[in-house]
mmCIF file of C-alpha atoms in Angstrom:
data_model
loop_
_atom_site.group_PDB
_atom_site.id
_atom_site.type_symbol
_atom_site.label_atom_id
_atom_site.label_comp_id
_atom_site.label_asym_id
_atom_site.label_seq_id
_atom_site.Cartn_x
_atom_site.Cartn_y
_atom_site.Cartn_z
ATOM 1 C CA MET P 130 2.323 50.458 25.543
ATOM 2 C CA LYS P 131 0.138 48.293 27.863
ATOM 3 C CA ILE P 132 -3.045 49.606 26.163
ATOM 4 C CA VAL P 133 -1.385 48.412 22.699
ATOM 5 C CA LYS P 134 -0.735 44.505 24.721
ATOM 6 C CA LEU P 135 -3.623 44.758 25.655
ATOM 7 C CA GLY P 136 -5.141 45.295 22.376
ATOM 8 C CA VAL P 137 -2.856 42.414 21.135
ATOM 9 C CA LEU P 138 -3.646 40.099 23.731
ATOM 10 C CA LEU P 139 -7.889 40.450 23.389
ATOM 11 C CA CYS P 140 -7.213 40.202 19.302
ATOM 12 C CA THR P 141 -5.076 37.266 20.241
ATOM 13 C CA LEU P 142 -7.801 35.677 22.366
ATOM 14 C CA ALA P 143 -10.621 37.093 19.707
ATOM 15 C CA GLY P 144 -9.386 34.915 17.322
ATOM 16 C CA THR P 145 -8.578 31.346 19.136
ATOM 17 C CA ALA P 146 -12.379 31.715 19.989
ATOM 18 C CA VAL P 147 -12.791 32.620 15.996
ATOM 19 C CA ALA P 148 -11.015 29.277 15.422
ATOM 20 C CA GLN P 149 -12.486 27.392 18.160
ATOM 21 C CA SER P 150 -15.875 28.212 17.623
ATOM 22 C CA VAL P 151 -15.554 27.391 13.762
ATOM 23 C CA ALA P 152 -14.074 23.769 14.804
ATOM 24 C CA ALA P 153 -16.737 23.220 17.425
ATOM 25 C CA ASP P 154 -19.425 24.043 14.462
ATOM 26 C CA SER P 155 -17.916 22.207 11.738
ATOM 27 C CA GLY P 156 -17.354 19.015 14.200
ATOM 28 C CA LYS P 157 -13.614 19.041 13.406
ATOM 29 C CA SER P 158 -11.769 19.068 16.234
ATOM 30 C CA ASP P 159 -8.835 21.448 16.956
ATOM 31 C CA ASN P 160 -9.122 22.712 14.110
ATOM 32 C CA VAL P 161 -7.311 21.359 11.228
ATOM 33 C CA ILE P 162 -7.693 17.643 9.581
ATOM 34 C CA LYS P 163 -3.856 16.354 10.273
ATOM 35 C CA ILE P 164 -3.053 12.871 8.420
ATOM 36 C CA GLY P 165 0.540 11.367 8.644
ATOM 37 C CA ILE P 166 1.758 9.197 6.022
ATOM 38 C CA LEU P 167 4.634 7.232 7.800
ATOM 39 C CA ASN P 168 6.562 5.380 5.463
ATOM 40 C CA ASP P 169 10.099 4.201 4.587
ATOM 41 C CA ARG P 170 11.835 6.857 3.005
ATOM 42 C CA SER P 171 15.338 6.170 2.843
ATOM 43 C CA GLY P 172 16.067 2.280 2.892
ATOM 44 C CA ALA P 173 14.415 -0.105 0.487
ATOM 45 C CA TYR P 174 10.675 0.995 0.331
ATOM 46 C CA ALA P 175 11.580 3.723 -0.264
ATOM 47 C CA ASP P 176 10.797 4.286 -4.225
ATOM 48 C CA LEU P 177 7.458 2.593 -3.640
ATOM 49 C CA GLY P 178 6.033 4.494 -1.206
ATOM 50 C CA GLY P 179 8.333 7.490 0.021
ATOM 51 C CA GLU P 180 7.922 11.212 -0.372
ATOM 52 C CA GLY P 181 5.724 9.578 -3.571
ATOM 53 C CA SER P 182 3.034 8.538 -0.944
ATOM 54 C CA VAL P 183 3.204 12.601 0.837
ATOM 55 C CA VAL P 184 2.592 13.808 -3.076
ATOM 56 C CA ALA P 185 -0.090 12.046 -3.682
ATOM 57 C CA ALA P 186 -2.051 12.609 -0.091
ATOM 58 C CA ARG P 187 -1.588 16.091 -1.290
ATOM 59 C CA MET P 188 -3.284 15.879 -4.542
ATOM 60 C CA ALA P 189 -6.351 14.192 -2.960
ATOM 61 C CA ALA P 190 -6.619 17.220 -0.867
ATOM 62 C CA GLU P 191 -6.259 19.057 -3.241
ATOM 63 C CA GLU P 192 -9.637 18.606 -4.628
ATOM 64 C CA PHE P 193 -11.077 19.821 -1.296
ATOM 65 C CA GLY P 194 -9.221 22.879 -1.201
ATOM 66 C CA ASN P 195 -6.785 22.073 1.188
ATOM 67 C CA ALA P 196 -10.069 21.882 3.359
ATOM 68 C CA ILE P 197 -12.764 20.589 4.583
ATOM 69 C CA ASP P 198 -16.357 23.127 5.928
ATOM 70 C CA GLY P 199 -13.283 25.492 6.368
ATOM 71 C CA VAL P 200 -11.258 23.896 8.553
ATOM 72 C CA PRO P 201 -7.687 23.293 7.066
ATOM 73 C CA VAL P 202 -6.007 20.191 6.136
ATOM 74 C CA GLU P 203 -2.590 19.131 6.999
ATOM 75 C CA ILE P 204 -0.651 17.009 5.491
ATOM 76 C CA ILE P 205 2.823 15.750 7.696
ATOM 77 C CA SER P 206 5.009 12.422 6.766
ATOM 78 C CA ALA P 207 7.905 10.916 9.152
ATOM 79 C CA ASP P 208 9.997 7.510 8.143
ATOM 80 C CA HIS P 209 9.577 4.530 10.440
ATOM 81 C CA GLN P 210 13.072 3.256 8.685
ATOM 82 C CA ASN P 211 10.886 -0.572 8.731
ATOM 83 C CA LYS P 212 11.832 -0.378 12.048
ATOM 84 C CA PRO P 213 8.305 -1.084 13.976
ATOM 85 C CA ASP P 214 10.403 0.584 18.042
ATOM 86 C CA ILE P 215 10.405 3.700 15.792
ATOM 87 C CA GLY P 216 7.503 3.667 13.534
ATOM 88 C CA LEU P 217 5.446 3.036 17.141
ATOM 89 C CA GLY P 218 7.276 6.048 18.853
ATOM 90 C CA ILE P 219 6.516 8.352 15.807
ATOM 91 C CA VAL P 220 2.992 7.629 16.053
ATOM 92 C CA ARG P 221 2.486 8.134 19.616
ATOM 93 C CA ARG P 222 3.632 11.328 19.728
ATOM 94 C CA TRP P 223 1.172 12.234 16.736
ATOM 95 C CA PHE P 224 -1.331 10.757 17.976
ATOM 96 C CA ASP P 225 -0.834 12.199 21.429
ATOM 97 C CA VAL P 226 0.795 15.163 21.103
ATOM 98 C CA GLU P 227 -0.229 16.452 17.796
ATOM 99 C CA LYS P 228 -3.125 15.855 17.132
ATOM 100 C CA VAL P 229 -2.877 13.640 15.035
ATOM 101 C CA ASP P 230 -5.890 11.749 12.598
ATOM 102 C CA VAL P 231 -4.919 9.561 10.513
ATOM 103 C CA VAL P 232 -1.982 7.646 9.435
ATOM 104 C CA ALA P 233 -1.399 6.505 6.075
ATOM 105 C CA ASP P 234 0.375 3.844 3.940
ATOM 106 C CA ILE P 235 2.987 2.899 6.502
ATOM 107 C CA SER P 236 4.188 -0.162 3.663
ATOM 108 C CA ASN P 237 5.924 -2.634 6.198
ATOM 109 C CA SER P 238 3.542 -4.823 8.375
ATOM 110 C CA GLY P 239 5.863 -5.448 10.900
ATOM 111 C CA VAL P 240 5.228 -1.800 11.381
ATOM 112 C CA GLY P 241 1.198 -2.296 10.549
ATOM 113 C CA PHE P 242 0.074 -4.116 13.289
ATOM 114 C CA ALA P 243 2.226 -2.374 15.949
ATOM 115 C CA VAL P 244 0.643 1.225 14.355
ATOM 116 C CA THR P 245 -2.667 0.156 13.917
ATOM 117 C CA THR P 246 -3.093 -1.883 17.588
ATOM 118 C CA LEU P 247 -2.325 1.363 18.623
ATOM 119 C CA ALA P 248 -4.459 3.524 16.522
ATOM 120 C CA ASN P 249 -7.452 0.805 17.544
ATOM 121 C CA GLU P 250 -6.673 2.112 21.480
ATOM 122 C CA ARG P 251 -6.132 5.661 20.640
ATOM 123 C CA GLN P 252 -9.010 5.946 18.302
ATOM 124 C CA ARG P 253 -7.785 6.837 15.198
ATOM 125 C CA ILE P 254 -7.793 6.002 11.411
ATOM 126 C CA VAL P 255 -5.671 4.191 9.366
ATOM 127 C CA LEU P 256 -4.694 4.054 6.227
ATOM 128 C CA ASN P 257 -2.771 0.787 5.733
ATOM 129 C CA ALA P 258 -0.916 -0.065 2.500
ATOM 130 C CA SER P 259 1.020 -3.349 4.068
ATOM 131 C CA ALA P 260 0.483 -6.601 2.520
ATOM 132 C CA SER P 261 -0.591 -8.975 5.889
ATOM 133 C CA SER P 262 -3.432 -10.649 4.832
ATOM 134 C CA ASP P 263 -3.765 -10.830 8.927
ATOM 135 C CA PHE P 264 -4.950 -7.129 8.358
ATOM 136 C CA THR P 265 -8.361 -7.258 7.406
ATOM 137 C CA GLY P 266 -8.243 -11.134 9.336
ATOM 138 C CA LYS P 267 -7.271 -11.739 12.842
ATOM 139 C CA ALA P 268 -5.505 -8.487 13.752
ATOM 140 C CA CYS P 269 -8.778 -6.325 12.415
ATOM 141 C CA THR P 270 -10.283 -3.148 13.575
ATOM 142 C CA ARG P 271 -13.508 -0.344 13.502
ATOM 143 C CA THR P 272 -10.691 2.345 12.810
ATOM 144 C CA SER P 273 -8.475 0.615 9.947
ATOM 145 C CA PHE P 274 -8.360 -0.224 6.596
ATOM 146 C CA GLN P 275 -6.065 -2.360 4.389
ATOM 147 C CA TRP P 276 -5.872 -0.033 1.078
ATOM 148 C CA VAL P 277 -3.472 -1.464 -2.110
ATOM 149 C CA TYR P 278 -2.584 -5.095 -1.869
ATOM 150 C CA SER P 279 -2.701 -7.799 0.263
ATOM 151 C CA SER P 280 -0.824 -10.967 0.783
ATOM 152 C CA TYR P 281 -3.637 -12.973 -0.348
ATOM 153 C CA THR P 282 -4.690 -10.997 -3.300
ATOM 154 C CA ASN P 283 -1.096 -10.605 -4.699
ATOM 155 C CA GLY P 284 0.635 -14.270 -3.175
ATOM 156 C CA TYR P 285 -2.683 -16.883 -3.248
ATOM 157 C CA GLY P 286 -3.869 -15.231 -6.550
ATOM 158 C CA LEU P 287 -1.200 -15.650 -8.146
ATOM 159 C CA ALA P 288 0.364 -18.857 -6.678
ATOM 160 C CA SER P 289 -3.318 -20.398 -7.221
ATOM 161 C CA ALA P 290 -3.087 -18.927 -11.455
ATOM 162 C CA LEU P 291 -0.184 -20.410 -12.176
ATOM 163 C CA THR P 292 0.056 -23.929 -10.464
ATOM 164 C CA LYS P 293 -3.556 -24.511 -12.374
ATOM 165 C CA GLN P 294 -1.084 -23.372 -15.520
ATOM 166 C CA LYS P 295 1.676 -26.623 -14.533
ATOM 167 C CA LEU P 296 3.790 -24.326 -12.931
ATOM 168 C CA ASP P 297 3.720 -26.730 -10.420
ATOM 169 C CA SER P 298 6.624 -26.816 -8.209
ATOM 170 C CA TRP P 299 8.133 -23.670 -6.338
ATOM 171 C CA PHE P 300 11.091 -22.755 -4.681
ATOM 172 C CA LEU P 301 10.496 -19.979 -2.222
ATOM 173 C CA ILE P 302 12.969 -16.919 -1.361
ATOM 174 C CA THR P 303 10.968 -14.967 1.375
ATOM 175 C CA VAL P 304 12.595 -11.881 2.824
ATOM 176 C CA ASP P 305 12.916 -13.196 7.295
ATOM 177 C CA TYR P 306 10.433 -11.383 9.190
ATOM 178 C CA SER P 307 5.873 -10.654 9.125
ATOM 179 C CA PHE P 308 5.560 -9.322 4.946
ATOM 180 C CA GLY P 309 7.315 -12.289 3.860
ATOM 181 C CA HIS P 310 5.948 -14.544 6.234
ATOM 182 C CA ALA P 311 2.968 -13.397 5.081
ATOM 183 C CA PHE P 312 3.113 -13.982 1.255
ATOM 184 C CA SER P 313 5.008 -17.808 1.565
ATOM 185 C CA ASN P 314 1.650 -18.841 3.522
ATOM 186 C CA ASP P 315 -0.551 -17.677 1.093
ATOM 187 C CA MET P 316 1.591 -18.954 -1.306
ATOM 188 C CA ARG P 317 1.712 -22.839 0.396
ATOM 189 C CA ARG P 318 -1.665 -23.292 0.339
ATOM 190 C CA ALA P 319 -2.450 -22.216 -3.009
ATOM 191 C CA ILE P 320 0.189 -24.199 -3.660
ATOM 192 C CA GLU P 321 -0.449 -26.932 -2.437
ATOM 193 C CA LYS P 322 -4.846 -26.124 -3.100
ATOM 194 C CA ALA P 323 -4.133 -26.601 -6.692
ATOM 195 C CA GLY P 324 -2.341 -29.541 -6.342
ATOM 196 C CA GLY P 325 1.291 -28.472 -6.470
ATOM 197 C CA LYS P 326 4.195 -28.499 -4.112
ATOM 198 C CA VAL P 327 7.080 -26.519 -2.565
ATOM 199 C CA ALA P 328 10.523 -27.560 -3.234
ATOM 200 C CA GLY P 329 12.034 -25.564 -0.905
ATOM 201 C CA GLU P 330 12.760 -22.088 1.362
ATOM 202 C CA VAL P 331 15.056 -20.232 2.003
ATOM 203 C CA ARG P 332 14.844 -17.363 4.062
ATOM 204 C CA HIS P 333 16.740 -14.230 4.044
ATOM 205 C CA PRO P 334 16.771 -11.102 6.079
ATOM 206 C CA LEU P 335 15.887 -7.580 4.979
ATOM 207 C CA ASN P 336 18.191 -5.443 2.747
ATOM 208 C CA THR P 337 19.918 -8.744 1.567
ATOM 209 C CA ALA P 338 22.585 -7.714 -1.150
ATOM 210 C CA ASP P 339 24.236 -11.436 -1.997
ATOM 211 C CA PHE P 340 21.293 -13.572 -2.937
ATOM 212 C CA SER P 341 24.148 -15.713 -4.604
ATOM 213 C CA SER P 342 23.897 -18.610 -2.798
ATOM 214 C CA VAL P 343 20.214 -18.531 -2.364
ATOM 215 C CA LEU P 344 19.228 -18.169 -6.198
ATOM 216 C CA LEU P 345 22.024 -22.047 -6.501
ATOM 217 C CA GLN P 346 19.898 -23.480 -4.386
ATOM 218 C CA ALA P 347 16.459 -22.449 -6.248
ATOM 219 C CA GLN P 348 17.948 -23.894 -9.147
ATOM 220 C CA ALA P 349 19.528 -27.330 -6.948
ATOM 221 C CA SER P 350 16.084 -27.326 -6.682
ATOM 222 C CA ASN P 351 14.970 -28.116 -10.314
ATOM 223 C CA ALA P 352 11.867 -26.222 -9.364
ATOM 224 C CA LYS P 353 9.312 -24.822 -12.346
ATOM 225 C CA VAL P 354 8.940 -22.026 -10.343
ATOM 226 C CA VAL P 355 11.132 -19.707 -8.197
ATOM 227 C CA ALA P 356 9.151 -16.952 -6.042
ATOM 228 C CA LEU P 357 10.179 -13.755 -4.724
ATOM 229 C CA ALA P 358 8.852 -13.178 -1.320
ATOM 230 C CA ASN P 359 9.928 -9.925 -0.767
ATOM 231 C CA ALA P 360 10.143 -6.724 -1.676
ATOM 232 C CA GLY P 361 11.718 -3.590 -3.020
ATOM 233 C CA ALA P 362 15.610 -3.211 -3.336
ATOM 234 C CA ASP P 363 15.428 -7.363 -1.668
ATOM 235 C CA MET P 364 13.103 -7.965 -5.266
ATOM 236 C CA THR P 365 15.240 -5.885 -7.582
ATOM 237 C CA THR P 366 18.338 -6.974 -6.470
ATOM 238 C CA ALA P 367 17.369 -10.953 -6.249
ATOM 239 C CA VAL P 368 15.963 -10.357 -10.343
ATOM 240 C CA LYS P 369 19.345 -8.687 -11.447
ATOM 241 C CA GLN P 370 20.805 -11.274 -10.176
ATOM 242 C CA ALA P 371 18.670 -14.239 -10.885
ATOM 243 C CA SER P 372 19.400 -13.504 -14.139
ATOM 244 C CA GLU P 373 23.261 -13.357 -14.434
ATOM 245 C CA PHE P 374 22.535 -17.032 -12.738
ATOM 246 C CA GLY P 375 20.519 -17.519 -15.573
ATOM 247 C CA ILE P 376 17.383 -18.676 -14.106
ATOM 248 C CA THR P 377 15.192 -16.658 -16.418
ATOM 249 C CA SER P 378 16.772 -19.004 -19.107
ATOM 250 C CA LYS P 379 15.101 -22.472 -17.598
ATOM 251 C CA GLN P 380 12.452 -21.458 -14.573
ATOM 252 C CA THR P 381 10.311 -19.182 -14.029
ATOM 253 C CA LEU P 382 10.116 -16.051 -12.008
ATOM 254 C CA VAL P 383 7.292 -14.753 -10.180
ATOM 255 C CA ALA P 384 7.751 -11.964 -7.872
ATOM 256 C CA PRO P 385 3.936 -11.300 -6.308
ATOM 257 C CA THR P 386 5.050 -7.963 -4.554
ATOM 258 C CA VAL P 387 6.190 -5.325 -8.139
ATOM 259 C CA PHE P 388 6.298 -1.830 -8.374
ATOM 260 C CA LEU P 389 6.686 0.746 -11.471
ATOM 261 C CA THR P 390 9.631 1.737 -10.270
ATOM 262 C CA ASP P 391 11.477 -1.893 -9.424
ATOM 263 C CA ILE P 392 11.344 -2.418 -13.182
ATOM 264 C CA ASP P 393 12.538 0.738 -13.918
ATOM 265 C CA SER P 394 15.478 -0.303 -11.623
ATOM 266 C CA ILE P 395 16.145 -3.400 -12.733
ATOM 267 C CA GLY P 396 15.877 -2.961 -16.687
ATOM 268 C CA LEU P 397 13.824 -4.670 -19.138
ATOM 269 C CA ALA P 398 16.859 -6.461 -20.241
ATOM 270 C CA ALA P 399 17.063 -8.669 -16.567
ATOM 271 C CA ALA P 400 12.592 -8.275 -15.839
ATOM 272 C CA GLN P 401 11.382 -8.966 -19.431
ATOM 273 C CA GLY P 402 8.437 -11.868 -18.448
ATOM 274 C CA LEU P 403 8.550 -11.873 -14.920
ATOM 275 C CA GLN P 404 4.852 -12.290 -13.533
ATOM 276 C CA PHE P 405 3.470 -10.896 -10.989
ATOM 277 C CA VAL P 406 -0.195 -9.159 -9.802
ATOM 278 C CA THR P 407 -0.751 -5.424 -9.619
ATOM 279 C CA ALA P 408 -3.628 -3.608 -8.037
ATOM 280 C CA PHE P 409 -2.646 -0.109 -10.437
ATOM 281 C CA TYR P 410 -1.019 0.734 -13.270
ATOM 282 C CA TRP P 411 -0.851 4.458 -14.886
ATOM 283 C CA ASP P 412 -1.469 3.486 -18.443
ATOM 284 C CA ARG P 413 -4.347 1.480 -17.319
ATOM 285 C CA ASP P 414 -6.653 3.570 -18.811
ATOM 286 C CA GLU P 415 -7.855 7.258 -19.651
ATOM 287 C CA ALA P 416 -8.274 7.909 -15.734
ATOM 288 C CA SER P 417 -5.379 6.433 -14.621
ATOM 289 C CA ARG P 418 -3.607 8.231 -17.320
ATOM 290 C CA ALA P 419 -4.884 11.836 -16.571
ATOM 291 C CA TRP P 420 -4.346 11.155 -12.629
ATOM 292 C CA SER P 421 -1.180 10.212 -13.342
ATOM 293 C CA LYS P 422 0.412 12.626 -15.810
ATOM 294 C CA LYS P 423 -0.132 15.357 -13.573
ATOM 295 C CA TYR P 424 1.631 13.040 -10.590
ATOM 296 C CA PHE P 425 4.445 12.628 -13.250
ATOM 297 C CA ALA P 426 4.740 16.850 -13.248
ATOM 298 C CA ARG P 427 5.079 16.609 -9.505
ATOM 299 C CA GLN P 428 7.845 13.641 -8.587
ATOM 300 C CA GLY P 429 9.273 13.371 -12.820
ATOM 301 C CA ARG P 430 8.139 9.217 -12.477
ATOM 302 C CA MET P 431 5.085 7.437 -12.871
ATOM 303 C CA PRO P 432 3.431 6.302 -9.841
ATOM 304 C CA THR P 433 3.387 2.984 -8.408
ATOM 305 C CA MET P 434 0.390 0.843 -6.910
ATOM 306 C CA THR P 435 1.059 1.809 -3.351
ATOM 307 C CA GLN P 436 1.507 6.109 -4.444
ATOM 308 C CA ALA P 437 -1.753 6.011 -6.622
ATOM 309 C CA GLY P 438 -3.302 4.270 -3.828
ATOM 310 C CA ILE P 439 -2.336 6.452 -1.142
ATOM 311 C CA TYR P 440 -3.902 8.726 -3.006
ATOM 312 C CA SER P 441 -7.180 7.236 -3.061
ATOM 313 C CA ALA P 442 -7.322 6.469 0.636
ATOM 314 C CA VAL P 443 -7.038 9.429 1.716
ATOM 315 C CA ARG P 444 -9.417 11.287 -1.063
ATOM 316 C CA HIS P 445 -11.973 8.438 0.450
ATOM 317 C CA TYR P 446 -11.472 9.373 3.678
ATOM 318 C CA LEU P 447 -10.983 13.176 3.085
ATOM 319 C CA TYR P 448 -15.492 12.457 1.639
ATOM 320 C CA ALA P 449 -15.920 10.200 4.268
ATOM 321 C CA VAL P 450 -15.487 13.402 6.407
ATOM 322 C CA ARG P 451 -17.633 15.863 4.872
ATOM 323 C CA ALA P 452 -20.164 13.421 4.387
ATOM 324 C CA ALA P 453 -20.425 12.363 8.224
ATOM 325 C CA LYS P 454 -19.990 16.474 9.406
ATOM 326 C CA THR P 455 -16.941 15.202 11.652
ATOM 327 C CA ASP P 456 -13.722 13.839 12.347
ATOM 328 C CA ASP P 457 -14.895 11.698 14.455
ATOM 329 C CA ALA P 458 -12.748 8.581 13.000
ATOM 330 C CA LEU P 459 -15.966 6.192 14.394
ATOM 331 C CA LYS P 460 -18.281 8.366 12.710
ATOM 332 C CA VAL P 461 -15.738 8.825 10.330
ATOM 333 C CA ALA P 462 -15.361 5.360 9.366
ATOM 334 C CA ASP P 463 -18.917 3.602 9.162
ATOM 335 C CA LYS P 464 -19.269 6.723 6.454
ATOM 336 C CA MET P 465 -15.645 4.861 4.285
ATOM 337 C CA ARG P 466 -17.976 1.279 4.368
ATOM 338 C CA GLU P 467 -20.643 2.708 3.376
ATOM 339 C CA LEU P 468 -19.304 4.863 0.695
ATOM 340 C CA PRO P 469 -18.344 4.024 -3.277
ATOM 341 C CA VAL P 470 -15.101 4.640 -4.237
ATOM 342 C CA SER P 471 -14.646 6.362 -7.467
ATOM 343 C CA ASP P 472 -11.337 7.828 -8.604
ATOM 344 C CA ALA P 473 -8.315 6.596 -10.725
ATOM 345 C CA PHE P 474 -6.767 3.910 -8.993
ATOM 346 C CA ALA P 475 -10.644 1.964 -8.756
ATOM 347 C CA PRO P 476 -13.046 3.611 -10.518
ATOM 348 C CA ASN P 477 -15.643 0.830 -8.606
ATOM 349 C CA GLY P 478 -14.420 0.164 -5.634
ATOM 350 C CA LYS P 479 -16.010 -0.385 -2.004
ATOM 351 C CA VAL P 480 -15.017 -0.981 1.883
ATOM 352 C CA ARG P 481 -16.067 -3.784 3.502
ATOM 353 C CA ALA P 482 -16.981 -4.648 6.787
ATOM 354 C CA ASP P 483 -13.508 -5.743 7.976
ATOM 355 C CA GLY P 484 -12.120 -2.964 6.227
ATOM 356 C CA GLN P 485 -10.897 -4.045 2.667
ATOM 357 C CA PHE P 486 -11.722 -2.108 -0.013
ATOM 358 C CA LEU P 487 -12.241 -4.509 -2.649
ATOM 359 C CA HIS P 488 -11.413 -3.847 -6.028
ATOM 360 C CA ASP P 489 -10.137 -4.959 -9.572
ATOM 361 C CA MET P 490 -6.479 -6.174 -9.544
ATOM 362 C CA TYR P 491 -4.801 -7.518 -13.014
ATOM 363 C CA ILE P 492 -2.472 -9.592 -13.824
ATOM 364 C CA ALA P 493 0.806 -8.428 -15.621
ATOM 365 C CA ARG P 494 3.719 -9.730 -17.465
ATOM 366 C CA VAL P 495 7.096 -7.210 -18.183
ATOM 367 C CA LYS P 496 7.337 -6.017 -21.600
ATOM 368 C CA LYS P 497 10.290 -7.133 -24.292
ATOM 369 C CA PRO P 498 12.574 -3.681 -24.757
ATOM 370 C CA ALA P 499 11.499 -4.426 -28.026
ATOM 371 C CA GLU P 500 7.707 -3.839 -27.181
ATOM 372 C CA SER P 501 8.344 -0.772 -25.125
ATOM 373 C CA LYS P 502 7.793 2.528 -26.460
ATOM 374 C CA GLN P 503 9.542 5.083 -23.657
ATOM 375 C CA ARG P 504 10.325 5.075 -20.064
ATOM 376 C CA TRP P 505 7.894 4.318 -17.813
ATOM 377 C CA ASP P 506 6.270 1.705 -20.710
ATOM 378 C CA TYR P 507 6.608 -1.123 -19.054
ATOM 379 C CA TYR P 508 3.597 -4.036 -18.793
ATOM 380 C CA ASP P 509 1.613 -6.077 -20.642
ATOM 381 C CA ILE P 510 -2.144 -6.214 -18.315
ATOM 382 C CA VAL P 511 -2.365 -10.104 -19.074
ATOM 383 C CA SER P 512 -5.945 -10.048 -17.453
ATOM 384 C CA THR P 513 -8.548 -8.772 -15.404
ATOM 385 C CA ILE P 514 -9.397 -10.141 -11.723
ATOM 386 C CA PRO P 515 -12.420 -9.211 -10.832
ATOM 387 C CA ALA P 516 -12.788 -8.133 -6.607
ATOM 388 C CA ASP P 517 -14.989 -10.336 -6.175
ATOM 389 C CA GLU P 518 -12.335 -13.107 -6.993
ATOM 390 C CA ALA P 519 -9.077 -11.081 -5.950
ATOM 391 C CA PHE P 520 -9.334 -10.686 -2.713
ATOM 392 C CA ARG P 521 -10.420 -13.548 0.010
ATOM 393 C CA SER P 522 -14.092 -13.979 1.086
ATOM 394 C CA LEU P 523 -15.200 -12.236 3.903
ATOM 395 C CA SER P 524 -16.419 -15.521 6.700
ATOM 396 C CA GLU P 525 -12.089 -16.974 5.640
ATOM 397 C CA GLY P 526 -10.452 -13.981 7.249
ATOM 398 C CA GLY P 527 -11.818 -14.224 11.125
ATOM 399 C CA CYS P 528 -12.076 -10.548 11.187
ATOM 400 C CA PRO P 529 -13.764 -9.826 15.569
ATOM 401 C CA LEU P 530 -15.331 -7.197 14.083
ATOM 402 C CA LEU P 531 -17.385 -9.136 12.657
ATOM 403 C CA ALA P 532 -18.835 -11.498 15.532
ATOM 404 C CA GLN P 533 -19.768 -7.618 17.111
ATOM 405 C CA ARG P 534 -22.280 -7.055 14.547
#
């Protein structure tokens, strides 16, 4: 009996030694490349990211056979509940106990700032789908990347374009945390630079169910544009109630941050004519359609721009790990900035020195019900904003990394 136990022990030790040798030979620590998808899985932003982002990340890993140089790729997930303290606690455990190499998605700027700060201390990668422009500005770090969109691309860009079309008076309805504040600030700057004015602004808590008093103030302002600086369930609730109040027939309704699942929830009757900027649309071209159909086969819905963006970000990270021949965060981060990006999300993308992923953006308008041929056929792409115009210039951001170069 003792001989059998000794044999088992020796086999176990030998297996461990082989695994450690594989990890050492491959340049990968801990014999696993572990990616944590952190987002809202139960609240206002669950549909735009949630489990769909996990599925998208797994699709990216599968393109590499779920391994890099024989080292397995593992994807885990957790719900930050839109609370920075909860998100930070999860990520601290991921880094210190579970040896997670990368945190992806987040989709909440308040959580995002907490996570990128800790990741910078621990030298781990962040693939951030949160919106604040500060992630590639004053809060930029060597190991953090902003992948999908920003308050500049979707707030400043939209406000600038519409103000120049003589829609020059605005009323802002802003969710009261860093995400909404970032959008409000970027829209204000664009409106005023283009010669327009902000007639008023009201801030509301996350997960607001009744926008009636806010919408009445927007109507009374007589502003030409009512802008919803919020997202997820807040945005969809506000759009539905704006339609009921008749705002959409008298004022132009815009929402800088709109996702495909939002329009599916609102319905074309209430959302028709809504204008916004998007990073991705499943029916944009042949490549986006092909990938989206594979995603649909798993999820039963077409992907949002965040979900498609997480696929792209994880895919690029894994390419960088393979090219760098290591999962060392600093070396992989450098390689991510060096390699070009070409995938279903962005056919011509590149990562800038401040961690901003540059790609084309699109001005979209929601179709009328009669124009839609099937479910998920919701957008008209009005125009393309080239990457070099869509994103804030490197010199404007104030990223402290640039002073170190």
